[in-house]
Each structure stands twice: as C-alpha cells, then as structure tokens.
Coordinates of C-alpha atoms in Angstrom, one line a residue:
Chain A
X1 CA 0.0 0.1 0.0
X2 CA 1.4 3.3 -0.9
X3 CA 2.0 5.6 1.9
X4 CA 0.3 8.9 1.6
X5 CA 2.4 11.8 0.5
X6 CA 0.9 14.0 3.0
X7 CA 2.1 12.0 5.9
X8 CA 5.7 12.9 4.8
X9 CA 5.6 16.7 4.4
X10 CA 2.0 17.6 5.4
X11 CA 2.5 21.4 5.6
X12 CA 4.1 21.5 2.1
X13 CA 1.6 19.3 0.5
X14 CA -1.3 21.0 2.0
X15 CA 0.0 24.4 0.9
X16 CA 0.5 22.8 -2.6
X17 CA -3.1 21.6 -2.7
X18 CA -4.4 24.9 -1.4
X19 CA -2.5 26.8 -4.2
X20 CA -3.8 24.3 -6.8
X21 CA -7.3 24.7 -5.5
X22 CA -7.1 28.4 -5.6
X23 CA -5.8 28.2 -9.2
X24 CA -8.7 25.9 -10.2
X25 CA -11.2 28.2 -8.6
X26 CA -9.8 31.2 -10.3
X27 CA -9.7 29.4 -13.6
X28 CA -13.3 28.3 -13.2
X29 CA -14.4 31.9 -12.2
X30 CA -13.0 33.4 -15.5
X31 CA -14.6 30.8 -17.7
X32 CA -17.9 32.0 -19.0
X33 CA -20.8 30.6 -16.8
X34 CA -18.3 29.1 -14.4
X35 CA -18.7 31.7 -11.8
X36 CA -21.8 30.2 -10.2
X37 CA -20.0 26.8 -9.9
X38 CA -16.8 28.7 -8.5
X39 CA -19.1 30.4 -6.0
X40 CA -20.5 27.0 -4.9
X41 CA -17.0 25.6 -4.5
X42 CA -16.0 28.5 -2.3
X43 CA -19.1 28.1 0.0
X44 CA -18.5 24.3 0.1
X45 CA -15.0 24.9 1.3
X46 CA -16.2 27.4 3.9
X47 CA -18.7 24.8 5.1
X48 CA -16.0 22.1 5.1
X49 CA -14.0 24.3 7.4
X50 CA -16.6 23.7 10.2
X51 CA -16.8 20.0 9.4
X52 CA -12.9 19.7 9.6
X53 CA -12.8 20.9 13.2
X54 CA -15.6 18.5 14.3
X55 CA -14.0 15.7 12.1
X56 CA -10.7 16.2 13.9
X57 CA -12.5 16.0 17.3
X58 CA -13.9 12.6 16.3
X59 CA -10.7 11.3 14.8
X60 CA -8.6 12.4 17.8
X61 CA -10.8 10.4 20.4
X62 CA -10.9 7.5 18.0
X63 CA -7.2 7.6 17.3
X64 CA -6.0 7.8 20.8
X65 CA -8.8 6.0 22.8
X66 CA -10.5 3.9 20.1
X67 CA -13.7 5.6 21.3
X68 CA -16.6 6.7 19.0
X69 CA -17.7 9.8 21.2
X70 CA -21.3 10.5 20.4
X71 CA -21.4 13.6 22.6
X72 CA -19.2 15.5 20.1
X73 CA -22.0 16.9 18.0
X74 CA -23.8 17.7 21.2
X75 CA -20.8 19.8 22.4
X76 CA -21.0 21.7 19.1
X77 CA -24.7 22.4 19.7
X78 CA -24.0 23.3 23.4
X79 CA -21.5 26.1 22.3
X80 CA -24.0 27.7 20.0
X81 CA -27.0 27.5 22.4
X82 CA -25.1 28.5 25.5
X83 CA -23.6 31.5 23.7
X84 CA -27.0 32.5 22.4
X85 CA -28.4 32.2 26.0
X86 CA -25.6 34.3 27.3
X87 CA -26.1 37.0 24.7
X88 CA -29.9 37.0 25.2
X89 CA -30.1 36.8 29.0
X90 CA -26.6 37.2 30.3
X91 CA -25.0 35.2 33.2
X92 CA -27.3 33.0 35.1
X93 CA -28.9 34.3 38.4
X94 CA -29.0 37.8 37.0
X95 CA -25.4 38.4 37.4
X96 CA -25.1 40.4 34.3
X97 CA -27.3 41.8 31.4
X98 CA -27.1 40.1 28.1
X99 CA -23.5 39.8 26.9
X100 CA -21.8 41.0 23.7
X101 CA -21.5 38.3 21.2
X102 CA -17.8 37.8 21.5
X103 CA -17.6 37.0 25.2
X104 CA -20.8 35.0 24.8
X105 CA -19.0 32.8 22.2
X106 CA -16.1 32.4 24.5
X107 CA -18.4 31.3 27.3
X108 CA -20.0 28.9 24.9
X109 CA -16.6 27.4 24.1
X110 CA -15.7 27.2 27.9
X111 CA -19.0 25.3 28.6
X112 CA -18.2 22.8 25.7
X113 CA -14.7 22.1 27.2
X114 CA -16.3 21.8 30.7
X115 CA -18.9 19.3 29.4
X116 CA -16.3 17.3 27.6
X117 CA -14.2 16.9 30.8
X118 CA -17.4 15.8 32.7
X119 CA -18.0 13.1 30.0
X120 CA -14.4 12.0 30.5
X121 CA -14.9 11.8 34.3
X122 CA -17.9 9.5 34.0
X123 CA -17.2 7.4 30.9
X124 CA -13.5 6.8 30.5
X125 CA -12.2 6.5 34.0
X126 CA -14.3 3.4 34.4
X127 CA -13.2 1.7 31.4
X128 CA -10.7 -0.2 33.5
X129 CA -13.5 -2.6 34.6
X130 CA -13.0 -4.7 31.6
X131 CA -15.2 -7.8 31.2
X132 CA -13.4 -9.2 28.3
X133 CA -15.9 -9.9 25.5
X134 CA -16.4 -8.6 22.0
X135 CA -18.9 -5.9 22.8
X136 CA -16.9 -4.2 25.5
X137 CA -15.6 -1.5 23.2
X138 CA -19.3 -0.3 23.2
X139 CA -19.3 0.7 26.9
X140 CA -18.0 4.2 26.5
X141 CA -20.0 4.5 23.4
X142 CA -23.2 3.8 25.3
X143 CA -22.2 6.2 28.1
X144 CA -21.7 8.9 25.5
X145 CA -25.2 8.2 24.2
X146 CA -26.4 8.7 27.8
X147 CA -24.7 12.0 28.0
X148 CA -26.1 13.0 24.5
X149 CA -29.6 12.6 26.0
X150 CA -28.7 14.5 29.2
X151 CA -27.1 17.5 27.5
X152 CA -29.7 17.7 24.7
X153 CA -32.6 17.6 27.1
X154 CA -31.0 20.1 29.6
X155 CA -30.7 22.5 26.7
X156 CA -34.3 21.9 25.6
X157 CA -35.4 22.5 29.3
X158 CA -33.4 25.7 29.9
X159 CA -33.2 27.3 26.5
X160 CA -36.2 26.0 24.5
X161 CA -36.6 23.9 21.5
X162 CA -36.9 26.7 19.0
X163 CA -34.3 27.6 16.3
X164 CA -33.0 31.1 17.4
X165 CA -31.4 33.8 15.3
X166 CA -28.1 34.9 16.8
X167 CA -26.9 37.8 14.6
X168 CA -23.2 38.6 14.9
X169 CA -22.7 42.0 13.6
X170 CA -19.7 42.0 11.5
X171 CA -20.4 41.4 7.9
X172 CA -17.8 42.3 5.4
X173 CA -17.8 40.7 2.0
X174 CA -14.6 40.4 -0.2
X175 CA -15.3 40.8 -3.9
X176 CA -12.8 39.0 -6.0
X177 CA -13.9 39.6 -9.5
X178 CA -17.3 37.7 -9.8
X179 CA -16.8 35.8 -6.5
X180 CA -18.2 36.9 -3.1
X181 CA -16.3 35.7 -0.1
X182 CA -17.5 36.6 3.3
X183 CA -14.7 37.8 5.4
X184 CA -16.0 36.0 8.7
X185 CA -16.2 32.8 6.6
X186 CA -12.7 33.2 5.2
X187 CA -11.5 34.0 8.7
X188 CA -13.3 31.0 10.2
X189 CA -11.8 28.6 7.6
X190 CA -8.4 29.9 8.4
X191 CA -8.9 29.8 12.2
X192 CA -10.3 26.2 11.9
X193 CA -7.3 25.1 10.0
X194 CA -5.0 27.1 12.3
X195 CA -6.3 25.2 15.3
X196 CA -5.9 21.9 13.5
X197 CA -2.4 22.8 12.5
X198 CA -1.5 23.7 16.1
X199 CA -3.0 20.4 17.2
X200 CA -0.8 18.7 14.7
X201 CA 2.3 20.5 15.9
X202 CA 1.3 19.6 19.6
X203 CA 1.0 16.0 18.7
X204 CA 4.4 15.8 16.8
X205 CA 6.6 18.0 18.8
X206 CA 5.6 18.3 22.5
X207 CA 6.0 15.9 25.4
X208 CA 2.2 15.8 25.8
X209 CA 1.8 14.9 22.1
X210 CA 4.4 12.1 22.4
X211 CA 2.6 10.7 25.4
X212 CA -0.7 10.9 23.5
X213 CA 0.7 9.1 20.5
X214 CA 2.2 6.4 22.7
X215 CA -1.2 5.7 24.3
X216 CA -2.7 5.6 20.7
X217 CA -0.1 2.8 19.9
X218 CA -0.6 0.8 23.1
X219 CA -2.0 2.0 26.4
X220 CA -0.3 -0.9 28.2
X221 CA 3.1 -0.3 26.9
X222 CA 2.8 3.5 27.4
X223 CA 2.0 2.8 31.1
X224 CA 4.9 0.5 31.5
X225 CA 7.2 3.2 30.0
X226 CA 6.1 5.7 32.5
X227 CA 3.3 7.6 30.8
X228 CA 0.6 8.6 33.2
X229 CA -2.3 7.5 31.2
X230 CA -4.9 8.8 33.7
X231 CA -3.4 12.2 33.5
X232 CA -3.1 12.3 29.7
X233 CA -6.5 11.0 28.8
X234 CA -8.4 14.1 29.9
X235 CA -6.2 16.2 27.5
X236 CA -7.9 14.4 24.6
X237 CA -11.3 15.4 26.0
X238 CA -10.1 18.9 26.5
X239 CA -8.9 19.2 23.0
X240 CA -12.0 17.6 21.4
X241 CA -14.2 20.0 23.6
X242 CA -12.1 22.9 22.3
X243 CA -12.4 21.8 18.7
X244 CA -16.2 21.5 18.9
X245 CA -16.5 24.8 20.7
X246 CA -14.4 26.5 18.0
X247 CA -16.5 24.9 15.4
X248 CA -19.7 25.9 17.1
X249 CA -18.6 29.5 17.5
X250 CA -17.6 29.6 13.8
X251 CA -21.0 28.2 12.8
X252 CA -22.6 31.0 14.7
X253 CA -20.5 33.7 13.1
X254 CA -21.1 32.3 9.6
X255 CA -24.7 31.3 9.6
X256 CA -26.1 33.6 12.5
X257 CA -28.6 31.0 13.8
X258 CA -28.6 28.2 16.4
X259 CA -30.9 25.4 17.3
X260 CA -30.8 22.6 19.9
X261 CA -30.6 20.2 16.8
X262 CA -27.9 21.8 14.9
X263 CA -25.4 19.2 16.1
X264 CA -27.0 16.2 14.2
X265 CA -26.5 17.5 10.7
X266 CA -22.8 18.7 11.3
X267 CA -22.0 15.6 13.4
X268 CA -23.0 13.2 10.7
X269 CA -21.2 15.1 8.0
X270 CA -18.1 15.3 10.2
X271 CA -18.2 11.5 10.8
X272 CA -18.5 11.1 6.9
X273 CA -15.4 13.3 6.6
X274 CA -13.5 11.4 9.2
X275 CA -14.2 8.0 7.6
X276 CA -13.3 9.4 4.1
X277 CA -10.0 10.4 5.4
X278 CA -9.3 7.3 7.4
X279 CA -10.1 6.9 11.2
X280 CA -7.4 8.2 13.5
X281 CA -5.8 10.4 10.9
X282 CA -5.8 14.2 11.4
X283 CA -4.6 15.0 7.9
X284 CA -7.3 12.6 6.6
X285 CA -10.0 14.3 8.6
X286 CA -8.9 17.7 7.2
X287 CA -9.1 16.5 3.6
X288 CA -12.3 14.4 4.3
X289 CA -14.1 17.3 6.0
X290 CA -13.3 19.8 3.1
X291 CA -14.3 17.1 0.7
X292 CA -17.6 16.4 2.3
X293 CA -18.4 20.2 2.4
X294 CA -17.6 20.5 -1.3
X295 CA -19.6 17.3 -2.2
X296 CA -22.6 18.4 -0.2
X297 CA -22.7 21.9 -1.7
X298 CA -22.2 20.7 -5.2
X299 CA -24.6 17.7 -4.7
X300 CA -27.4 19.9 -3.4
X301 CA -26.6 22.4 -6.3
X302 CA -26.9 19.7 -9.0
X303 CA -29.2 16.9 -7.6
X304 CA -31.1 18.3 -4.5
X305 CA -30.9 17.5 -0.8
X306 CA -32.2 13.9 -0.5
X307 CA -30.2 12.6 -3.3
X308 CA -27.1 14.2 -2.0
X309 CA -27.7 12.4 1.3
X310 CA -27.8 9.0 -0.5
X311 CA -24.7 9.8 -2.4
X312 CA -22.6 10.8 0.7
X313 CA -23.6 7.9 2.7
X314 CA -23.4 5.5 -0.2
X315 CA -19.9 6.6 -0.9
X316 CA -19.2 6.3 2.9
X317 CA -20.4 2.8 3.1
X318 CA -18.4 1.8 0.0
X319 CA -15.3 3.4 1.5
X320 CA -15.8 1.7 4.9
X321 CA -16.0 -1.7 3.2
X322 CA -13.5 -1.4 0.4
X323 CA -10.9 1.0 1.9
X324 CA -11.5 1.0 5.6
X325 CA -8.2 2.9 6.0
X326 CA -9.8 5.9 4.2
X327 CA -9.2 7.3 0.7
X328 CA -5.7 8.6 1.2
X329 CA -4.2 7.0 4.3
X330 CA -2.3 3.9 5.0
X331 CA -2.8 3.9 8.7
X332 CA -5.1 1.8 10.7
X333 CA -6.4 2.0 14.3
X334 CA -3.6 1.6 16.7
X335 CA -0.8 1.8 14.3
X336 CA 1.2 4.7 12.9
X337 CA -1.5 7.3 13.1
X338 CA -1.9 10.9 14.4
Chain B
X1 CA -57.7 -2.0 29.4
X2 CA -57.5 1.7 28.6
X3 CA -56.3 2.9 25.2
X4 CA -53.2 4.4 26.8
X5 CA -51.9 1.0 28.1
X6 CA -52.9 -0.7 24.9
X7 CA -50.7 1.7 23.0
X8 CA -47.8 1.2 25.3
X9 CA -48.2 -2.6 25.1
X10 CA -48.0 -2.5 21.3
X11 CA -44.9 -0.4 21.4
X12 CA -43.4 -2.8 23.9
X13 CA -44.2 -5.7 21.8
X14 CA -42.6 -4.2 18.7
X15 CA -39.7 -3.0 20.7
X16 CA -39.1 -6.6 22.1
X17 CA -39.1 -8.2 18.5
X18 CA -36.9 -5.3 17.2
X19 CA -34.4 -5.7 20.2
X20 CA -34.1 -9.5 19.6
X21 CA -33.4 -8.7 15.9
X22 CA -30.4 -6.7 17.1
X23 CA -29.5 -9.0 20.0
X24 CA -28.9 -12.1 17.8
X25 CA -26.2 -10.1 16.0
X26 CA -24.8 -8.6 19.3
X27 CA -24.8 -12.2 20.8
X28 CA -22.2 -13.0 18.0
X29 CA -20.1 -9.9 19.2
X30 CA -21.2 -7.6 16.4
X31 CA -22.8 -4.3 16.9
X32 CA -25.6 -3.3 14.5
X33 CA -26.2 0.5 14.5
X34 CA -28.5 0.2 11.4
X35 CA -31.5 -1.3 13.1
X36 CA -33.8 1.5 11.8
X37 CA -32.8 0.7 8.3
X38 CA -33.7 -2.9 8.5
X39 CA -37.0 -2.0 10.3
X40 CA -37.7 0.6 7.5
X41 CA -37.2 -2.1 4.8
X42 CA -39.6 -4.5 6.6
X43 CA -42.2 -1.7 7.2
X44 CA -42.1 -0.3 3.6
X45 CA -42.2 -3.8 2.2
X46 CA -45.3 -4.7 4.0
X47 CA -46.8 -1.4 3.2
X48 CA -46.1 -1.5 -0.6
X49 CA -47.1 -5.2 -0.9
X50 CA -50.4 -4.6 1.0
X51 CA -51.3 -1.5 -0.9
X52 CA -50.0 -2.2 -4.4
X53 CA -50.9 -5.9 -4.6
X54 CA -53.6 -6.1 -2.1
X55 CA -51.9 -8.9 0.0
X56 CA -53.4 -9.5 3.4
X57 CA -51.3 -9.1 6.6
X58 CA -50.8 -12.9 6.7
X59 CA -48.9 -12.6 3.4
X60 CA -47.2 -9.2 3.7
X61 CA -45.6 -9.7 7.1
X62 CA -43.9 -13.1 6.2
X63 CA -42.8 -11.4 2.9
X64 CA -41.5 -8.5 4.8
X65 CA -39.5 -10.9 7.1
X66 CA -38.1 -12.7 3.9
X67 CA -37.2 -9.6 2.1
X68 CA -35.4 -8.0 5.0
X69 CA -33.6 -11.3 5.8
X70 CA -32.3 -11.4 2.1
X71 CA -31.1 -7.9 2.4
X72 CA -29.4 -8.8 5.6
X73 CA -27.6 -11.7 4.0
X74 CA -26.6 -9.5 1.0
X75 CA -25.3 -6.8 3.2
X76 CA -23.8 -9.1 5.8
X77 CA -20.9 -10.4 3.5
X78 CA -19.4 -6.9 2.9
X79 CA -20.3 -5.4 6.3
X80 CA -19.0 -8.2 8.3
X81 CA -15.5 -7.7 6.8
X82 CA -15.5 -4.7 9.1
X83 CA -15.2 -4.9 12.9
X84 CA -15.4 -2.8 16.0
X85 CA -16.0 0.9 15.5
X86 CA -15.8 0.3 11.7
X87 CA -18.8 -2.1 11.8
X88 CA -20.9 0.3 14.0
X89 CA -20.2 3.0 11.4
X90 CA -20.9 0.8 8.3
X91 CA -24.3 -0.3 9.6
X92 CA -25.0 3.3 10.5
X93 CA -24.3 4.4 7.0
X94 CA -26.4 1.5 5.7
X95 CA -29.4 2.8 7.5
X96 CA -28.8 6.3 6.2
X97 CA -28.7 5.0 2.6
X98 CA -31.9 3.0 3.1
X99 CA -33.9 6.0 4.4
X100 CA -32.4 8.2 1.9
X101 CA -33.4 5.9 -1.0
X102 CA -36.9 5.7 0.4
X103 CA -37.2 9.5 0.6
X104 CA -36.1 9.8 -3.0
X105 CA -38.5 7.2 -4.4
X106 CA -42.2 8.3 -4.6
X107 CA -43.2 4.7 -5.2
X108 CA -41.9 3.9 -1.7
X109 CA -43.7 6.7 -0.1
X110 CA -41.1 9.3 -0.5
X111 CA -41.3 12.1 2.2
X112 CA -45.1 11.8 2.3
X113 CA -45.2 8.3 3.7
X114 CA -47.6 5.5 3.0
X115 CA -51.1 4.7 4.5
X116 CA -51.5 1.1 5.3
X117 CA -55.2 0.0 5.3
X118 CA -55.0 -3.5 6.7
X119 CA -55.0 -3.5 10.4
X120 CA -53.4 -5.9 12.8
X121 CA -54.7 -5.8 16.4
X122 CA -52.7 -6.0 19.7
X123 CA -53.1 -9.8 20.5
X124 CA -51.3 -10.6 17.2
X125 CA -48.4 -8.3 18.3
X126 CA -48.2 -9.8 21.8
X127 CA -48.2 -13.4 20.3
X128 CA -45.5 -12.4 17.8
X129 CA -43.4 -11.0 20.7
X130 CA -43.9 -14.1 22.7
X131 CA -43.0 -16.2 19.8
X132 CA -39.9 -14.2 19.1
X133 CA -38.8 -14.5 22.7
X134 CA -39.2 -18.2 22.7
X135 CA -37.5 -18.5 19.4
X136 CA -34.5 -16.5 20.8
X137 CA -34.3 -18.7 23.9
X138 CA -34.5 -21.8 21.8
X139 CA -31.8 -20.5 19.4
X140 CA -29.4 -19.7 22.3
X141 CA -29.9 -23.2 23.7
X142 CA -28.9 -24.9 20.4
X143 CA -25.3 -25.6 19.1
X144 CA -25.8 -22.4 16.9
X145 CA -26.4 -20.4 20.0
X146 CA -23.4 -21.9 21.8
X147 CA -21.2 -21.0 18.7
X148 CA -22.6 -17.4 18.9
X149 CA -21.7 -17.2 22.6
X150 CA -18.3 -18.5 22.0
X151 CA -17.6 -15.9 19.3
X152 CA -19.0 -13.2 21.6
X153 CA -16.6 -14.2 24.3
X154 CA -13.5 -14.8 22.2
X155 CA -13.5 -14.9 18.4
X156 CA -10.0 -16.1 18.1
X157 CA -10.2 -19.0 20.4
X158 CA -13.6 -20.2 19.1
X159 CA -12.2 -20.2 15.5
X160 CA -9.3 -22.2 16.8
X161 CA -11.8 -24.6 18.4
X162 CA -13.4 -25.1 15.0
X163 CA -16.3 -22.7 15.0
X164 CA -17.0 -21.4 11.4
X165 CA -17.0 -17.7 12.5
X166 CA -18.0 -16.2 9.2
X167 CA -20.9 -18.5 8.5
X168 CA -22.3 -18.2 12.1
X169 CA -22.0 -14.4 11.9
X170 CA -23.7 -14.1 8.6
X171 CA -26.4 -16.5 9.8
X172 CA -27.0 -14.4 13.0
X173 CA -27.0 -11.2 11.0
X174 CA -29.6 -12.6 8.5
X175 CA -31.9 -14.0 11.3
X176 CA -31.5 -10.7 13.1
X177 CA -32.5 -8.7 10.0
X178 CA -35.5 -11.1 9.5
X179 CA -36.7 -10.2 13.0
X180 CA -36.2 -6.6 12.5
X181 CA -38.2 -7.0 9.3
X182 CA -40.9 -8.7 11.3
X183 CA -41.0 -5.7 13.8
X184 CA -41.3 -3.3 10.8
X185 CA -44.1 -5.3 9.1
X186 CA -46.1 -5.4 12.4
X187 CA -45.4 -1.7 12.9
X188 CA -46.8 -0.8 9.6
X189 CA -50.0 -2.8 10.0
X190 CA -50.7 -1.7 13.5
X191 CA -49.9 2.0 13.2
X192 CA -51.5 2.0 9.6
X193 CA -48.9 4.5 8.4
X194 CA -45.1 4.4 7.6
X195 CA -42.8 7.2 6.8
X196 CA -39.1 7.3 6.3
X197 CA -38.5 10.1 8.9
X198 CA -39.7 7.7 11.7
X199 CA -36.8 5.4 11.0
X200 CA -34.1 7.9 12.0
X201 CA -30.7 7.3 13.6
X202 CA -32.1 7.9 17.0
X203 CA -34.2 4.8 16.6
X204 CA -31.2 2.7 15.7
X205 CA -29.5 4.1 18.8
X206 CA -32.3 3.4 21.1
X207 CA -32.7 -0.3 20.1
X208 CA -28.9 -0.8 20.4
X209 CA -29.2 0.7 24.0
X210 CA -32.1 -1.8 24.7
X211 CA -29.8 -4.7 23.9
X212 CA -26.6 -3.4 25.5
X213 CA -28.3 -2.2 28.7
X214 CA -30.3 -5.5 29.0
X215 CA -27.2 -7.5 28.4
X216 CA -25.8 -9.5 25.5
X217 CA -24.8 -12.6 27.4
X218 CA -28.2 -14.3 27.7
X219 CA -31.5 -14.2 25.9
X220 CA -33.1 -12.4 28.8
X221 CA -31.2 -9.2 28.0
X222 CA -33.4 -7.8 25.2
X223 CA -36.5 -8.7 27.0
X224 CA -35.4 -6.9 30.1
X225 CA -33.7 -4.1 28.2
X226 CA -36.7 -3.4 25.9
X227 CA -39.3 -3.6 28.9
X228 CA -37.0 -1.3 31.0
X229 CA -36.6 1.2 28.2
X230 CA -40.2 1.3 27.2
X231 CA -41.7 1.4 30.6
X232 CA -39.2 3.7 32.6
X233 CA -39.8 6.7 30.4
X234 CA -43.5 6.2 30.8
X235 CA -43.2 6.0 34.6
X236 CA -41.0 9.1 34.6
X237 CA -43.5 10.9 32.4
X238 CA -44.6 13.0 35.4
X239 CA -41.2 14.8 35.1
X240 CA -41.7 16.2 31.6
X241 CA -38.5 16.8 29.7
X242 CA -36.5 15.9 32.9
X243 CA -37.4 12.3 32.4
X244 CA -34.9 12.1 29.5
X245 CA -32.3 13.7 31.7
X246 CA -32.9 11.1 34.4
X247 CA -32.9 8.4 31.8
X248 CA -29.5 9.5 30.4
X249 CA -28.2 9.6 33.9
X250 CA -29.4 6.0 34.5
X251 CA -27.7 4.9 31.2
X252 CA -24.3 6.5 32.3
X253 CA -24.6 5.0 35.8
X254 CA -25.4 1.6 34.3
X255 CA -22.3 1.6 32.2
X256 CA -20.2 2.8 35.3
X257 CA -21.4 0.1 37.7
X258 CA -22.7 -2.8 35.5
X259 CA -21.3 -2.4 32.1
X260 CA -22.2 -6.0 31.1
X261 CA -25.9 -5.1 31.2
X262 CA -28.6 -5.8 33.7
X263 CA -28.9 -9.5 33.1
X264 CA -25.6 -11.5 33.0
X265 CA -24.8 -15.2 32.8
X266 CA -23.8 -15.5 36.4
X267 CA -26.9 -13.7 37.5
X268 CA -29.2 -16.2 35.5
X269 CA -27.2 -19.1 37.1
X270 CA -27.7 -17.8 40.6
X271 CA -31.4 -17.2 40.1
X272 CA -32.5 -20.3 38.2
X273 CA -29.8 -23.0 38.5
X274 CA -29.3 -25.5 41.2
X275 CA -25.7 -25.8 40.3
X276 CA -23.2 -23.6 42.0
X277 CA -22.8 -20.3 39.9
X278 CA -19.6 -20.2 37.9
X279 CA -17.2 -17.7 39.3
X280 CA -17.9 -14.3 37.7
X281 CA -15.4 -14.1 34.9
X282 CA -15.4 -10.4 35.5

C-alpha cells in the first residue's frame, strides 16, 4: 500500500493543494458561466472548514482511545446554544445583562470544554473494569449516548426547542472579481485550519503529544514506559471540547442561527469526513471534512438535498467496506497514526 | 384496558421483537447500529405489498421478514468484513442509505409516507413478541447459540476450536435482520402509516441501547432491556422533559457500575440453576 504523500511533508503538501485549489477556482471563475460553480466551490470549502474541526475532534478520540464519542455533536450544539443564551439573558442568576457576542461565544466554548471533561470523568475512568468480551468497546460509546440525552434535554429545558437567530454584527464581503467571499467565513476557515495545524504540531513536537501518540499505539506499553495515562486522557477530551467549541462558534459567526438540533447535521457530516480520510488520521480528517463540504454543496446544487444524502452515505459505506483505512491514508487503528 | 396502556403494550411488543433482531447479531459480538434501516425495509415492504398488490397481513408480514432477511444476507458479507468501530459506522451508513433511498422514491412513499389499510390488532403483536422471545431462547440453547456465545466471548479462540466464524456471523445477521423486518411489518400494519422520517438514527441508537443495557450474554437481555426502556420513560412521564435527563443519567450510571448489562450469565445461574454459579469471569 502506498504511503500517503501528506504524511511525509504535510505542511508543504497542503500548501501545494491549497494553491492548486485556488488556481482551479480562479480558472473556473474566469470561464464563461463558471462563476456560479466557483461560488459553490467557495461556499463548500467554507462549510467544510466547520466539518474539519468536528471531524478532527472525532478522529482524535478514536485515534487515541478507540472511542466513538457521540457527545461531540452535542458539544458543538452546546457552544451555540449557550452562547445564544448568554447574549440574550446574560449570566445565570441575573449576574449580568445580556453579553456582547464575543464574550458570549467564549463562554459557549468554555462550557463545551467543561462538558467534555465531565464526559471523561464519567465514561473513561471506568473503562478499567474490563469484562473481556467482543462488545466491551461499546461501553464508553453507550455512556456517551447517555450524555447525549442529558445535554440535549438540559438545553431543551433551559433554552427551549426553537431555532434562534443569533446575529453577529460583522459582515464584510470580499469581492474577488465575480466571486463573493464573506470575510468572517474566510477568517473561520483559516482559524479552523489554524487550530488543527496547532494540534498537529502539539502531537508531533511536544512531550504531551508524544505521550498521546504512545497511548494511541498501546496503552499498556505506554503505562509501562512511565506515561501517566490517567493524566493524559483528559487532554484528549479537553482538545475535542475545544475543537467542537471553535466549530460551534464559527458556525454562529457564519450562519447567524442556532438550534438545539444543529449538532446532528454537522455531526453526521463530520463522521463522513473522518471516515473518508481514514479513522485516526488528522490529515485525513482535514481532507475528508473539506471534501464532504464540497460534495454536499455541489450535490445539493446539482441533484437536490435527499439525493445528495444518499450519495454521501453510499460513498461512505463503500469506503468503509472497500478501503477502511480511508481514501488517502495507509494508517489503521492503533498503528502509525496521528 | 385503557387505550393508553394498549398503545404502550403495542410499542413494547414491537420493541421486544426489534431488540431481539439486534440482539442475535450482538450475541455474536457484532454491533448493528443500522436497526432502523432494516426495520424501514420491513415496514415499507409490508406497506407496498399490501397497498399495491392487495396482499393480506398474513402474506405481507412473512414477505417483509423474507425480504429483510435477504437484504441482511446480501449486506452481511461486505459489512462483516469490518469490525469494532468500523462495523458500527458501516451499519449506521447503511441505514442512512436506506432511508435516503426511500425518501427519494415516490413509489416507496417518499417524504409523504404510505397509508396502510389492513389493521393488525394488539393480540397478534403480543403473540409475535412471545413467539420471538421463545425462538431466541431456543436458538441460544442450540449448538448455533453456543457458537454465537463462543464468538461473543473470544472470536480467536472459538475459531481455533473449529467454530466457522464467518458462517455463524452471517447467519446471525440474517436472522436478526429477519426479526427486525418482522417488527417493521407489524409496525406498519398496527400503526397504519409508515414514513421514512420515523426510522431515524435515534431509533437505531435506542434499540442498540435496549440490547446493551439489557445485556448481551443471555437471551433475557433484550426482553429486560426493551421492557425497561419502554416502561421507565412512561413511569417518569410526570417529570416532563426531565425524564430524558434522568434516563440519560441512568444509562451513564449503568455503564459505570454494571457495564455487562442488567442480566448476566452469572445472575441467571444464581437465580435459576441448582448448580453452583460459575465464578464471575469479571
């Protein structure tokens, strides 16, 4: 199996791919009648930027802990809804009036990280109690489904079940020839990718990153070699909470509305992106997330929403069966990833 | 009996059949997170055959079982190549494809759904649930059930002992799909209406929770799990939306203190067997 190029020089390769993409979009834009299509490509990539952050959160927990964390879409939703609640009503118990949108979003991110750490406290610490059969890997998965119910219904109780408009007042559009690129959208794509690059650097070059990668390879060996697994595991949850929070905040800035159900759509698309890129691979999740955003926007443009859904999940099923390592990667769970 | 309890009993009966469909697969150590997809196939098959060809429920329900079981066999070969998290995701994707296809095909109801005129009453559902439960207990007592339990506990060792893993797992998957189709067919005829939106990912998640909370080691698990899950939310109904919060907390607590599920093999031994219970394998 050919090793993916991107695993050797990820930064250079991704810069190359980005330049090629920009060139392609520019070429498309100057062609007669191509500008609508180019506009779709641009919006698809912007949407993909949000999927990337959530897909990386998924892939990180699967890569290090072999745990499909179903609370991740809920953390994304929690950020948006809590931020909306803070800006509408301010801090609880009447401590302050409604907040400006920026501190409100920060508050939302903080709540997402806190919630993620609570999930860690109650799902992963107890995984030591192994009972040694084929379905034991489902234990944290089932716990995370329980937390999904808890968080979602707490939001429904305290913040209502309505979709809410949460206008963030900075609208600036960049006009590049016939193309319109929202500045907040561009900023959020860059911020999303920036967080992921930082995460990748963290994993490659820091002591914590080395510990995380050693746990991914083998928790038992890591323990023997002196890695304090119980101390390092919460970092995974902290990072995935941060990624979901950033994605949720960026979603609010871009689309200006929130709802208690916004996590489901983004969550399933992020899972799709992660699978396309290969489970446990961060570079795969980036490529997969952008690809799904692109496929979705173009699919809806050409075929309509329901057919696009069939296409995305059909491709996903085929990839899982035929190339479980993902479209680009050679890695598999537990070996040579992250 | 009031209409309220009749409604709950009907849902309970369908949930029990549905849970056994997922349980047979889980008993072989494989998690199927695509339950709603298989149930959707059964329900829509029964609806289309009943409405287009004028079949009676006595014909449509067995046909729904057969069709779903065939789809189960067809999908089992590729899907069972995957394992663990990959299998969970593959079955999940399969269910999404099924509901997506139904949504785009007006002949299958599309987004509007299908009305089913032939009505099947509650006693039939209860009989079917009882029959399914007996079938599952019988299956788990046969050599086939023994092989499934061996695969569930340790696939490598059972293969070394000569258990044909692939054949057993495909068989379990097909039987499970057939039972899920039965649940779907009965659902269509009892509630007189099917729509793709009902068979959403949350339904797949719930039925897998029935099975895993009930316990996958013995055939008691799905019965206890489905009953627990259907009745507890009803009993908590006083609490409004809080009942789901409590319910989620119960799930988390269960996984912390009793991750094997409510009913385990050693518990069954202690309750029903004269012989000394085997030391808990932990």
